[in-house]
Short mmCIF file of C-alpha atoms and ligand atoms in Angstrom, two decimals:
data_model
loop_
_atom_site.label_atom_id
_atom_site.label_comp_id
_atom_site.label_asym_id
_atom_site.label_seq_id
_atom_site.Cartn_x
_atom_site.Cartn_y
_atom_site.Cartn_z
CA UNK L 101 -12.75 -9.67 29.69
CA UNK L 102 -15.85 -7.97 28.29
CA UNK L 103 -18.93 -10.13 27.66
CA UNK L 104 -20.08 -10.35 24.12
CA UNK L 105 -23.40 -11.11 22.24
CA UNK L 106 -21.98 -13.44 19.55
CA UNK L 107 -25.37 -14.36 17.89
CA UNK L 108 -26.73 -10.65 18.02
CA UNK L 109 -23.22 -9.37 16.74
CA UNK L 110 -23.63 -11.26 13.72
CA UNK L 111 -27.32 -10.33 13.55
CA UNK L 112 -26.68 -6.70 13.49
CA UNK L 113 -24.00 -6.99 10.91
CA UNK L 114 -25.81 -9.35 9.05
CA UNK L 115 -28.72 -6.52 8.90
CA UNK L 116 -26.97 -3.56 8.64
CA UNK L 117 -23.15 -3.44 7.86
CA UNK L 118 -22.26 -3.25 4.39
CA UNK L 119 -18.56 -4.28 4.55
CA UNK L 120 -15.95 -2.86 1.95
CA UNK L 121 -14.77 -4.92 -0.93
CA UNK L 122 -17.22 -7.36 -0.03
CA UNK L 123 -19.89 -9.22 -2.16
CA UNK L 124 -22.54 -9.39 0.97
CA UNK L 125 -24.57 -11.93 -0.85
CA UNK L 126 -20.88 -14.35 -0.12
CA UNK L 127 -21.52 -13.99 3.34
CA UNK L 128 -25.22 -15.56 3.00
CA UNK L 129 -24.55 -19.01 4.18
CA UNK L 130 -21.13 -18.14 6.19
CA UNK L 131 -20.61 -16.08 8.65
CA UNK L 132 -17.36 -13.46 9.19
CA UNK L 133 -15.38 -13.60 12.18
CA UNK L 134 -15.77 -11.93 15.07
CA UNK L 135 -12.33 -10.36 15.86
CA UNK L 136 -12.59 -9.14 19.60
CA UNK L 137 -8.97 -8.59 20.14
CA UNK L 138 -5.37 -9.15 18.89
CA UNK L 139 -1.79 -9.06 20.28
CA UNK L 140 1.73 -9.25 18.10
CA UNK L 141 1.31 -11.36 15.27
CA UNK L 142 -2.18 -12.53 16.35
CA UNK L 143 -6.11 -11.83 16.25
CA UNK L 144 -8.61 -13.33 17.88
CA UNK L 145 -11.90 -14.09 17.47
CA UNK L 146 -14.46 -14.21 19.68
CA UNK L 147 -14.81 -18.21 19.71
CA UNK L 148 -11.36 -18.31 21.01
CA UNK L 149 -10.17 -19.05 18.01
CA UNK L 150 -6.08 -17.42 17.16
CA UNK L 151 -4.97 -16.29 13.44
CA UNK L 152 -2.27 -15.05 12.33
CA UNK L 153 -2.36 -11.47 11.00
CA UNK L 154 -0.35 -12.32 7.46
CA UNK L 155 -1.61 -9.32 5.91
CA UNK L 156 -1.12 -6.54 8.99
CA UNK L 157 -4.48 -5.90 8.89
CA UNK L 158 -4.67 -4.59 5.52
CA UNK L 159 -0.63 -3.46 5.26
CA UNK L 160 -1.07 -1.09 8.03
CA UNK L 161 0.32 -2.89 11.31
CA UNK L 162 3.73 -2.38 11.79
CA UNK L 163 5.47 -3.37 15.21
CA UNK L 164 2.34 -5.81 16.02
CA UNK L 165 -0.81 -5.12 17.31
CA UNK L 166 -1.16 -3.92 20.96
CA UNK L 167 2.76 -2.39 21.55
CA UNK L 168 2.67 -1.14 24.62
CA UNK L 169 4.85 1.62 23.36
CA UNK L 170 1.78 3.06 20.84
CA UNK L 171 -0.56 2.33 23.21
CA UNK L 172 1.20 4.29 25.85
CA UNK L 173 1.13 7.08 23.42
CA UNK L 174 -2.59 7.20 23.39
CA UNK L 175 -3.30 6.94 26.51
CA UNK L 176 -1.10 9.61 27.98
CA UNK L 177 -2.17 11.71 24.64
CA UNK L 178 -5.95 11.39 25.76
CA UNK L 179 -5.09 13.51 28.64
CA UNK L 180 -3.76 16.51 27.15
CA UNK L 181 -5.78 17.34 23.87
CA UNK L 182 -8.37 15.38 21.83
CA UNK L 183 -8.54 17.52 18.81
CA UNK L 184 -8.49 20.90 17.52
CA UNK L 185 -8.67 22.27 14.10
CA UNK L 186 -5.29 22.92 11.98
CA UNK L 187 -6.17 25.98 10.22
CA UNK L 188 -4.83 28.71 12.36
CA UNK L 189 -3.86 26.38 15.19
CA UNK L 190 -1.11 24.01 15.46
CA UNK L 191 0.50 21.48 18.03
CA UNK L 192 3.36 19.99 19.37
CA UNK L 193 2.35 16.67 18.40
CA UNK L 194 2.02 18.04 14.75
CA UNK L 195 5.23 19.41 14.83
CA UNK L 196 6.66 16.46 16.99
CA UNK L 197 5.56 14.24 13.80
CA UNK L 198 7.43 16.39 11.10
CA UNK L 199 10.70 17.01 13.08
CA UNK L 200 10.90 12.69 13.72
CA UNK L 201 9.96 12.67 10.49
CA UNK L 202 12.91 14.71 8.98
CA UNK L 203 15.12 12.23 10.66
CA UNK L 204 14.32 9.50 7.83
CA UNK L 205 12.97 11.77 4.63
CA UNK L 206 15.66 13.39 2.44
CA UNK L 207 16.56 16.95 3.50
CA UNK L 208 14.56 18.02 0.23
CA UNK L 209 10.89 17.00 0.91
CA UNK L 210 10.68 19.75 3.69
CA UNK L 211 7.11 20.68 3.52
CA UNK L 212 4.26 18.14 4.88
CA UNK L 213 0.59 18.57 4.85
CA UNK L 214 -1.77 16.36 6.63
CA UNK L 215 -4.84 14.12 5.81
CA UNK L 216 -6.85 10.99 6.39
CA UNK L 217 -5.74 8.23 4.92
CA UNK L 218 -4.09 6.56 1.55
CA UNK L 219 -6.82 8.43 -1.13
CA UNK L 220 -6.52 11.96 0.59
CA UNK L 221 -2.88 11.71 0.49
CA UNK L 222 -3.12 11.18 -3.24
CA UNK L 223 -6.07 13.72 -4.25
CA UNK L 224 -3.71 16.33 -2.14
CA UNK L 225 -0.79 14.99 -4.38
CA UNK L 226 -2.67 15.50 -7.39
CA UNK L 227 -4.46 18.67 -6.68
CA UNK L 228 -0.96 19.96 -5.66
CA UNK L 229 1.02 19.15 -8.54
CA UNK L 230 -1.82 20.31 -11.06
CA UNK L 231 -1.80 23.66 -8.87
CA UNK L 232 1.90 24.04 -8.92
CA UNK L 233 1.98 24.47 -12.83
CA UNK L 234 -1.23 26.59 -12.61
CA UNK L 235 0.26 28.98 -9.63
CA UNK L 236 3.58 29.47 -11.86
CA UNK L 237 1.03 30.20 -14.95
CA UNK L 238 2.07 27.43 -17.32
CA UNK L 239 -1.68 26.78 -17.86
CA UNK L 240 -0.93 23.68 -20.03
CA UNK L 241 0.17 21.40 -17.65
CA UNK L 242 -2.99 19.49 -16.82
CA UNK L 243 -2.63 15.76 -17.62
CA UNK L 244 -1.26 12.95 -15.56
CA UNK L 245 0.41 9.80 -16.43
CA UNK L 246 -0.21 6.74 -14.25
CA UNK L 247 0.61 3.16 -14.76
CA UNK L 248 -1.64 -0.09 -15.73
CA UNK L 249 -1.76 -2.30 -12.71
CA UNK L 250 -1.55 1.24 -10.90
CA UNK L 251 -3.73 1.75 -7.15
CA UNK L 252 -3.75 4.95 -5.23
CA UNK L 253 -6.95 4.99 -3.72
CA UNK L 254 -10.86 4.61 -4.21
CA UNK L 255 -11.63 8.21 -4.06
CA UNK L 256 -12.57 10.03 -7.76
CA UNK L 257 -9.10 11.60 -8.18
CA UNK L 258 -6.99 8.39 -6.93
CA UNK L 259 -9.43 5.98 -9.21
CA UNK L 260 -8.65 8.46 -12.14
CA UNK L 261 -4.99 7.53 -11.72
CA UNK L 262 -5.30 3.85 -11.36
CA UNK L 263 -4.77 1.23 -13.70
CA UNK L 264 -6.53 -1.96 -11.92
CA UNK L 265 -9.74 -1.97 -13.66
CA UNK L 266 -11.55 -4.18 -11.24
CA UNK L 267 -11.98 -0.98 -9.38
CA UNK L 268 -11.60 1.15 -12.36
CA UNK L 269 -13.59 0.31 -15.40
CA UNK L 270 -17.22 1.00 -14.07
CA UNK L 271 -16.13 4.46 -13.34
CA UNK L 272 -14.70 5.17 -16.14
CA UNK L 273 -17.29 7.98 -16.77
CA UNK L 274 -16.75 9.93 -13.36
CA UNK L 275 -12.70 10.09 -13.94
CA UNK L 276 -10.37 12.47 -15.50
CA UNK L 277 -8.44 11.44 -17.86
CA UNK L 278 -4.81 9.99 -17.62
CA UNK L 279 -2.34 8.81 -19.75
CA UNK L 280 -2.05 5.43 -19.10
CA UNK L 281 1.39 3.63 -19.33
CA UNK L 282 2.42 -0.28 -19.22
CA UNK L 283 2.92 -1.24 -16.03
CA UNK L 284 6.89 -2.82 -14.76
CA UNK L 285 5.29 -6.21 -14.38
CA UNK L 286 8.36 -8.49 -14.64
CA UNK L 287 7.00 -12.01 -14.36
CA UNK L 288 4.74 -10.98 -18.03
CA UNK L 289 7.47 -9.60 -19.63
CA UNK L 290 8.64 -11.23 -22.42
CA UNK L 291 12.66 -10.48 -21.82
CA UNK L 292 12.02 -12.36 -17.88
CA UNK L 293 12.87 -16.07 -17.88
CA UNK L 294 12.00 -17.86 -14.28
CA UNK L 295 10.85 -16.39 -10.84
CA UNK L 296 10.70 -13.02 -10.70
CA UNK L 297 12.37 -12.75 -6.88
CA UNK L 298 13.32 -9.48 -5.38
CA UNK L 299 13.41 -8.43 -8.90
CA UNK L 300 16.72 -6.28 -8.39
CA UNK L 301 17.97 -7.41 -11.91
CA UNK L 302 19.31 -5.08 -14.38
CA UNK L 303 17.48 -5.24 -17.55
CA UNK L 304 16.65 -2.83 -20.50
CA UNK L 305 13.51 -1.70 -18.94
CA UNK L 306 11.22 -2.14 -21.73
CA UNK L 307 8.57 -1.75 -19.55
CA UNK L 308 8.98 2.22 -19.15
CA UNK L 309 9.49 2.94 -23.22
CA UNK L 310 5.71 3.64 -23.50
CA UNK L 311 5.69 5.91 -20.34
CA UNK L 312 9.18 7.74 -22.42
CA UNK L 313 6.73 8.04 -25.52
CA UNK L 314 3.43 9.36 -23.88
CA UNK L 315 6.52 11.88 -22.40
CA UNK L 316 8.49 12.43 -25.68
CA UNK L 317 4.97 13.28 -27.26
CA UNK L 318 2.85 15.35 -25.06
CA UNK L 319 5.28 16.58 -21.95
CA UNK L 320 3.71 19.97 -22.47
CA UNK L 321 0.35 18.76 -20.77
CA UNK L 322 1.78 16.63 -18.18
CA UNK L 323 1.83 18.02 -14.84
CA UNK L 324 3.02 14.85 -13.16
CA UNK L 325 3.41 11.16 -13.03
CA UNK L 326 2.59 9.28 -10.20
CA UNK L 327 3.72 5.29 -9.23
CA UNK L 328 3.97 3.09 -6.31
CA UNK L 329 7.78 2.80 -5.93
CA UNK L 330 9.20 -0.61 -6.38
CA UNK L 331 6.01 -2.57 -5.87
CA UNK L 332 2.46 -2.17 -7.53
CA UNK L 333 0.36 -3.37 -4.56
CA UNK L 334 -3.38 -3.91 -4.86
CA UNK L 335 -2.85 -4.50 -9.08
CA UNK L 336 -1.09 -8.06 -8.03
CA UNK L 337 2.22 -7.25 -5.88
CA UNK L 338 4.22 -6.83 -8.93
CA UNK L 339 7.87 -5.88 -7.70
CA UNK L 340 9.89 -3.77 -9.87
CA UNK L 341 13.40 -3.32 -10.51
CA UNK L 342 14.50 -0.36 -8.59
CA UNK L 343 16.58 1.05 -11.88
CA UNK L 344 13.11 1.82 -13.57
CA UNK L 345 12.63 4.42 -10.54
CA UNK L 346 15.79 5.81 -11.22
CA UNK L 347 15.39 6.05 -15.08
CA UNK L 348 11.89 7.58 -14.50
CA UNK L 349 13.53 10.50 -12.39
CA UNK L 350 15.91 11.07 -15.37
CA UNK L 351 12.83 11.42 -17.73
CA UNK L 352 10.85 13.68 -15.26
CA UNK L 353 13.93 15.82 -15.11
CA UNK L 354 13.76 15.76 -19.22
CA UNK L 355 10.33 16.17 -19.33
CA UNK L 356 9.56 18.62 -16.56
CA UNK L 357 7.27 16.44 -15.15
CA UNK L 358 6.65 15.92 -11.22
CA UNK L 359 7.54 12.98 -9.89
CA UNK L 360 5.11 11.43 -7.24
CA UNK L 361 5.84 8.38 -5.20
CA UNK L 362 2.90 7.10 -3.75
CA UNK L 363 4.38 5.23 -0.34
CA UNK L 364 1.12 4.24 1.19
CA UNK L 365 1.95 0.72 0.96
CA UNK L 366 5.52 0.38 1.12
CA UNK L 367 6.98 3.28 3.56
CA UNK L 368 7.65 2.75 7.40
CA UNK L 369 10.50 -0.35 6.51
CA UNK L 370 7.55 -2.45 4.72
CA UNK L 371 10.22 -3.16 1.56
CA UNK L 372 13.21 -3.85 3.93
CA UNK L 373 13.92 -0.31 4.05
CA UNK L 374 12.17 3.01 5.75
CA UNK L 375 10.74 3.70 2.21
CA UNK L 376 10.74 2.08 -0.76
CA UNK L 377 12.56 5.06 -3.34
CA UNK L 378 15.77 4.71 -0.90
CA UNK L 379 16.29 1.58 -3.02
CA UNK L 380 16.82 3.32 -5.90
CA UNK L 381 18.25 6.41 -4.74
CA UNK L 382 16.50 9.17 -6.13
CA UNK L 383 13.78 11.71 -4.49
CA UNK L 384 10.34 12.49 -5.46
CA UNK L 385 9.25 16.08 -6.40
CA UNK L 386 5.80 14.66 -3.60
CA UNK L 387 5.55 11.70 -1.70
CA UNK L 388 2.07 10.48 0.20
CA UNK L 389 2.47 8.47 3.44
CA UNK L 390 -0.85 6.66 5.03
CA UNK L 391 -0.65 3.61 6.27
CA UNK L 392 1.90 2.50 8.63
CA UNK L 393 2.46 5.80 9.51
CA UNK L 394 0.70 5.58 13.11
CA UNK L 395 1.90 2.36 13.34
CA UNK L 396 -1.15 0.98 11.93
CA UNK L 397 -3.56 1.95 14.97
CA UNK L 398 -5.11 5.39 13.55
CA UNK L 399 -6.03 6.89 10.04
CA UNK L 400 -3.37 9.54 9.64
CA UNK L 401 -1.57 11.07 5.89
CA UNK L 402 0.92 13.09 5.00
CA UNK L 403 1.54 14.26 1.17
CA UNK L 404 5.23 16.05 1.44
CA UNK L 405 6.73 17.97 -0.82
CA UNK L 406 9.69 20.22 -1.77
CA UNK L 407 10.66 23.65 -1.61
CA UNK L 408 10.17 24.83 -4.81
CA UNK L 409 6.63 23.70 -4.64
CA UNK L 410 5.93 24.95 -1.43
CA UNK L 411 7.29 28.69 -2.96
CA UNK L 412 4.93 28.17 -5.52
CA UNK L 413 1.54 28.91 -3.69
CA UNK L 414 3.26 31.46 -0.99
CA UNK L 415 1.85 34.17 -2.23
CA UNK L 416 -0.16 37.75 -1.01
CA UNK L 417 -3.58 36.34 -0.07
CA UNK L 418 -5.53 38.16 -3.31
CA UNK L 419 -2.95 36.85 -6.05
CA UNK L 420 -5.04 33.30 -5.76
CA UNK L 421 -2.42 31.00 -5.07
CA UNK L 422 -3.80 29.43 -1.53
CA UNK L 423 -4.08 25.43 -1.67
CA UNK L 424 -7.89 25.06 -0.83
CA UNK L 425 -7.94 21.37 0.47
CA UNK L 426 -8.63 20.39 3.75
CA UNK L 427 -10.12 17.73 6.44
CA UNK L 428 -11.49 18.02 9.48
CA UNK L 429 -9.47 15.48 11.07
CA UNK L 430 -6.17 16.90 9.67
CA UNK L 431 -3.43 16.50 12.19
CA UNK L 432 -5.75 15.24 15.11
CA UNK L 433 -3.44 14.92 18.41
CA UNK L 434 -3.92 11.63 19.38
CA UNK L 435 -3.04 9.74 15.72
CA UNK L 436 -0.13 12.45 15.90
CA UNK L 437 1.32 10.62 19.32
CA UNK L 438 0.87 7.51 17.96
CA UNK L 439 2.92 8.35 15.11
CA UNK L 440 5.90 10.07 17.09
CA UNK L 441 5.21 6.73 19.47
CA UNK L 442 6.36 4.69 16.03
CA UNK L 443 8.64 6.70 14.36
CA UNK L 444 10.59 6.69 17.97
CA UNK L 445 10.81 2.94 17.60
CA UNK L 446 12.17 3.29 14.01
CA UNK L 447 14.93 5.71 15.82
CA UNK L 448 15.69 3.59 18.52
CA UNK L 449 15.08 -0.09 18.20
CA UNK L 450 16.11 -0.38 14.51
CA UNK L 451 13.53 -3.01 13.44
CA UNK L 452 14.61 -3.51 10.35
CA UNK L 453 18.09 -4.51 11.61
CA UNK L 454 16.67 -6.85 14.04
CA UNK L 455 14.73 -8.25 11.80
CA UNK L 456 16.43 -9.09 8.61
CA UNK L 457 17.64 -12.62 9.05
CA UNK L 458 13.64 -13.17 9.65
CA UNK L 459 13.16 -11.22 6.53
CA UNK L 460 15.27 -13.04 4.79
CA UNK L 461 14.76 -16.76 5.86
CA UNK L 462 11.10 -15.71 4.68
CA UNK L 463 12.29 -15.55 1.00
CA UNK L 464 14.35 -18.71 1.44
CA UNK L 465 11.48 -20.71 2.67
CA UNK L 466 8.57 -18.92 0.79
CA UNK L 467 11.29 -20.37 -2.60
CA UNK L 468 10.80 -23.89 -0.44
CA UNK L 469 7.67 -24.03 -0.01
CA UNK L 470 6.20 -23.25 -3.68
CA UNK L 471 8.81 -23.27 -5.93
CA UNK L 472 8.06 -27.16 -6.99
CA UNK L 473 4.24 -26.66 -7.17
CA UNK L 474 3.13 -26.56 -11.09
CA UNK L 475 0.64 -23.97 -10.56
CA UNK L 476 2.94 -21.18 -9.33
CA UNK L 477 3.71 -19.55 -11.58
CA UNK L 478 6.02 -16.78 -9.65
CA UNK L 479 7.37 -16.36 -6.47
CA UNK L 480 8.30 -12.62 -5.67
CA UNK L 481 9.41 -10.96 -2.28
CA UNK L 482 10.43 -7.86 -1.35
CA UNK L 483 11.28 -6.45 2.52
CA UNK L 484 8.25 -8.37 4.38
CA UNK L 485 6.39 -8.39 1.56
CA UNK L 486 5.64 -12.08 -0.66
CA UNK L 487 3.41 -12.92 -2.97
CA UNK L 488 2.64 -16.34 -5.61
CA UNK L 489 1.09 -16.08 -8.39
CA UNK L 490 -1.17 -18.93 -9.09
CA UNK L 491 -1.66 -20.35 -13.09
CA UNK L 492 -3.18 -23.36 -14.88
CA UNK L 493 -0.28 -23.65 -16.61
CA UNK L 494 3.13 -22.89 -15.42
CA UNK L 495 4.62 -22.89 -18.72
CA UNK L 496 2.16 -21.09 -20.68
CA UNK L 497 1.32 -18.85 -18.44
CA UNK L 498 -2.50 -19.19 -18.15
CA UNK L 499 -4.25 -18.09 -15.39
CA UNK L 500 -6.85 -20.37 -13.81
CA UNK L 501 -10.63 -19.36 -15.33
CA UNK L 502 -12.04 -16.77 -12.93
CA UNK L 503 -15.39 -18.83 -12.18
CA UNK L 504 -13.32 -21.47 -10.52
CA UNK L 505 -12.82 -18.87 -7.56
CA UNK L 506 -9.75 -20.12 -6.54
CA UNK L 507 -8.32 -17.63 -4.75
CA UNK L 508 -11.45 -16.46 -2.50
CA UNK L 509 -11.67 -20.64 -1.53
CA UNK L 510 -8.00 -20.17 -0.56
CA UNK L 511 -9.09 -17.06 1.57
CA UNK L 512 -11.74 -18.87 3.41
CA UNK L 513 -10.30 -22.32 4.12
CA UNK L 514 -7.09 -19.78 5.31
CA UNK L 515 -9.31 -18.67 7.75
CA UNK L 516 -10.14 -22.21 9.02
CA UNK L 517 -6.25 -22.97 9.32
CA UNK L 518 -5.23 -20.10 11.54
CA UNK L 519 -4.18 -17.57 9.01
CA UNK L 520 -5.35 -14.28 6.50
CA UNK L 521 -4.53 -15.06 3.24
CA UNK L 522 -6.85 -12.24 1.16
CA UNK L 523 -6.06 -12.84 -2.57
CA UNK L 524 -5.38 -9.80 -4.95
CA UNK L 525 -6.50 -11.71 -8.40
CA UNK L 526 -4.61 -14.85 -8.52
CA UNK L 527 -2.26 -13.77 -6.55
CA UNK L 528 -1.89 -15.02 -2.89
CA UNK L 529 0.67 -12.86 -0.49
CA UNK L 530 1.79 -12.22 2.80
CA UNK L 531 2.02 -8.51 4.01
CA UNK L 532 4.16 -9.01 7.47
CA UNK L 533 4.95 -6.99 10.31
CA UNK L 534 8.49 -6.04 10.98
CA UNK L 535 8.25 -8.01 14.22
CA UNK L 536 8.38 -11.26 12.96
CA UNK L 537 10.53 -14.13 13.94
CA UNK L 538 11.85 -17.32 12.31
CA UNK L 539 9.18 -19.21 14.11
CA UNK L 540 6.37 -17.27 13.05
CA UNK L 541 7.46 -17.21 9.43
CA UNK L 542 7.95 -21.09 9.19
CA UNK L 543 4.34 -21.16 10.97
CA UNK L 544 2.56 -19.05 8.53
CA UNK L 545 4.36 -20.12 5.42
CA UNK L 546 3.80 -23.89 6.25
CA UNK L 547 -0.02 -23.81 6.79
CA UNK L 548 -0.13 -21.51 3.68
CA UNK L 549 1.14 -24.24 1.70
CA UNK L 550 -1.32 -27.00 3.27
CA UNK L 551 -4.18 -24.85 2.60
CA UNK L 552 -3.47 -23.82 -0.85
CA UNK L 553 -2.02 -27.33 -1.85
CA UNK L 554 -5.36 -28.55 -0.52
CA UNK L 555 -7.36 -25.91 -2.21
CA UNK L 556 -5.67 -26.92 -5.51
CA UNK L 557 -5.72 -30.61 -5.12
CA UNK L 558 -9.87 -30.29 -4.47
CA UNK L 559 -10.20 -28.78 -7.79
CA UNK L 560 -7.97 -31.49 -9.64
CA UNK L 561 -5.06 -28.93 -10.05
CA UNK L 562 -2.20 -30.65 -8.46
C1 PLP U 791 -0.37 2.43 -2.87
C2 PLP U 791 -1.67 2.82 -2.23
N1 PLP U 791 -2.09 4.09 -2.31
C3 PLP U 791 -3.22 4.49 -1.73
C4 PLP U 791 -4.01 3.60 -1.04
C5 PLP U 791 -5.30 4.07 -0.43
O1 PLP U 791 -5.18 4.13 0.95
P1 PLP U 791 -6.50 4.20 1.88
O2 PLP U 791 -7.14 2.85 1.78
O3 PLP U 791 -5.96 4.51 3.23
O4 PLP U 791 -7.35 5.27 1.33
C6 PLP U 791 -3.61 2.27 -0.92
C7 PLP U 791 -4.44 1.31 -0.18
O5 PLP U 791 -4.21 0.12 -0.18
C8 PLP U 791 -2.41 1.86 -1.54
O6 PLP U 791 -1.99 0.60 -1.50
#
């Protein structure tokens, strides 16, 4: 095992790393953790110290960390080709990606360009729908409609379409504008009595008359609409009924709007199935992928699209119809064999199958474990997916004041118990791998309960 320089580790970062989403001037008095390595379910630190990965490492791990499958893939990868560019070139490994790929997409998304990561997935999304109308001449179509609660990215193009405005609001002035609709979020709505759940009620979708409206009334500038399908992520975990997805397919159809599914979050079996839309049954016009697509070891995208797009920018060079967005990274080799690596255990070890009485004995006990406490306010799960949603008052409604800090205390004293538990708001969830067991569910869900019934109880609140 390597030797490591715990005091000048910290020293360094303490100097000279500025880490994301961070307020550095928290870290003053406390120090982070040194995570040296991990394995399955589990990191550890450099102390010694084990905790369980509850949020796969920020939703990207997906079979646990260190499967000797993936890294298999990398290492034999590292032999044969590093990188190359993918203008003029290709790969088998490229290629190897799109054909596994084709095994789980519907027939109709049958043209995939590469990128980075969650944001470039979404500016290419964007930049192709607006470019679509533009390429087909109807000039018009230049607005898009994204939802409150809404996160796609922290890039310019993927803030303009978001709707948290935590990361929003102070750049406001650098955006495009949007239409902004009301966001599907079930445990505010006034027609929703009790937990929301898995939220697969029927309902009159309320929610998605002001997104039918901003259609009704100015369709003729929207090029597209873009949503998470089934759960808003980063704006609070707010799981939707799948029937608003389908109703929003029938407007886009109306409307001749694009429909783009932003799966950054929820593809590769995160929801309970490979993506999120199958739940509804309906298909995107574009769909991004990021995230769990290498399995959660390497940035990798893919924004895919249909036909009919596609046909829209092929085109003799001069007529101007090229789509002028690239990286430098695009398609690199080795995050390429670590994706075939994962989408091969998709194909042949089924882990959502083998998984599912985990899955659900994680709803069951995540009901259990908070559904008695007066400051949750909701309980929702979808797939491997849970989340609470902590309030002052249960019936009411009102969320705990903001300076109290709540959630961030419940973050650090997770970290003391064994566990990630990295708040979005007030709400608390768990972002698991699909190769959980029983055990480890019962494990993480119990000492999330001591540490946030503790948490509570220090601030008078239980
Ligand atoms: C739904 C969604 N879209 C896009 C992104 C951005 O992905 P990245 O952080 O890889 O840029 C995220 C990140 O959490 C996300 O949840």
């Amino acid at each position: 095992m390597k030797k490591w320089d715990k005091s000048k580790i910290l020293e360094l970062d303490r100097r000279h790393i500025w880490h994301p989403y961070t307020q550095m001037k928290d870290y003053e008095n406390r120090d982070p953790k040194v995570i040296v390595s991990a394995q399955g379910l589990k990191l550890k630190t450099i102390d010694g110290e084990e905790l369980y990965d509850s949020i796969s490492s920020w939703w990207t791990n997906v079979h646990g960390h260190l499967h000797p499958a993936l890294n298999h893939a990398i290492c034999e990868q590292l032999s044969l080709l590093d990188h190359v560019n993918f203008s003029g070139f290709t790969h088998p490994y490229a290629t190897e990606v799109v054909a596994r790929l084709r095994e789980f997409l519907p027939q109709e998304l049958s043209h995939y360009f590469f990128s980075d990561n969650g944001s470039t997935a979404v500016e290419v999304a964007l930049k192709m729908a607006f470019q679509f109308w533009q390429n087909k001449g109807v000039k018009e179509k230049t607005r898009f409609v994204c939802l409150e609660n809404a996160y796609h990215g922290d890039t310019i193009g993927a803030v303009s379409v978001g709707g948290c405005d935590l990361f929003f609001e102070l750049y406001k002035p650098l955006t495009f504008k949007t239409y902004r609709a009301p966001s599907p979020y079930c445990y505010r709505c006034e027609e929703h009595q009790g937990f929301t759940l898995s939220a697969n009620h029927d309902c009159s979708l309320r929610c998605i008359d002001g997104l039918e409206k901003i259609f009704e009334e100015k369709h003729k500038e929207i090029c597209a609409v873009i949503v998470e399908p089934r759960m808003q992520g980063a704006g609070g975990i707010l799981i939707y009924p799948p029937s608003y997805l389908k109703k929003l397919r029938r407007l886009c159809d109306q409307y001749e709007v694009l429909l783009i599914f932003d799966e950054v979050a929820t593809g590769f079996g995160r929801t309970g199935t490979m993506f999120a839309f199958e739940q509804a049954g309906v298909v995107p016009d574009i769909i991004c992928l990021a995230k769990g697509l290498t399995g959660g070891y390497l940035p990798m995208a893919l924004t895919v699209t249909t036909e009919e797009i596609y046909q829209a920018f092929y085109a003799d060079y001069l007529e101007g119809k090229t789509f002028f967005h690239g990286h430098t990274y695009t398609a690199n080799p080795i995050c390429c064999a670590v994706a075939c690596a994962n989408l091969k255990l998709f194909a042949e070890e089924d882990p959502l199958n083998k998984t599912k009485e985990a899955r659900e004995y994680f709803h069951k006990i995540l009901l259990e474990a908070f559904s008695e406490n007066p400051h949750v306010g909701d309980i929702r799960y979808v797939g491997y997916i849970g989340a609470i949603e902590l309030v002052k008052d249960r019936k009411t409604r009102e969320p705990f004041p903001q300076a109290l800090r709540l959630p961030f205390k419940i973050y650090m004293r997770s970290l003391e118990e064994g566990l990630v538990l990295r708040p979005l708001g007030d709400v608390i969830y768990w972002f698991l791998p699909l190769c959980i067991t029983k055990e480890d569910v019962s494990e993480i869900i119990s000492r999330s309960q001591k540490v946030i019934e503790k948490v509570l109880k220090e601030h008078g609140a239980s």
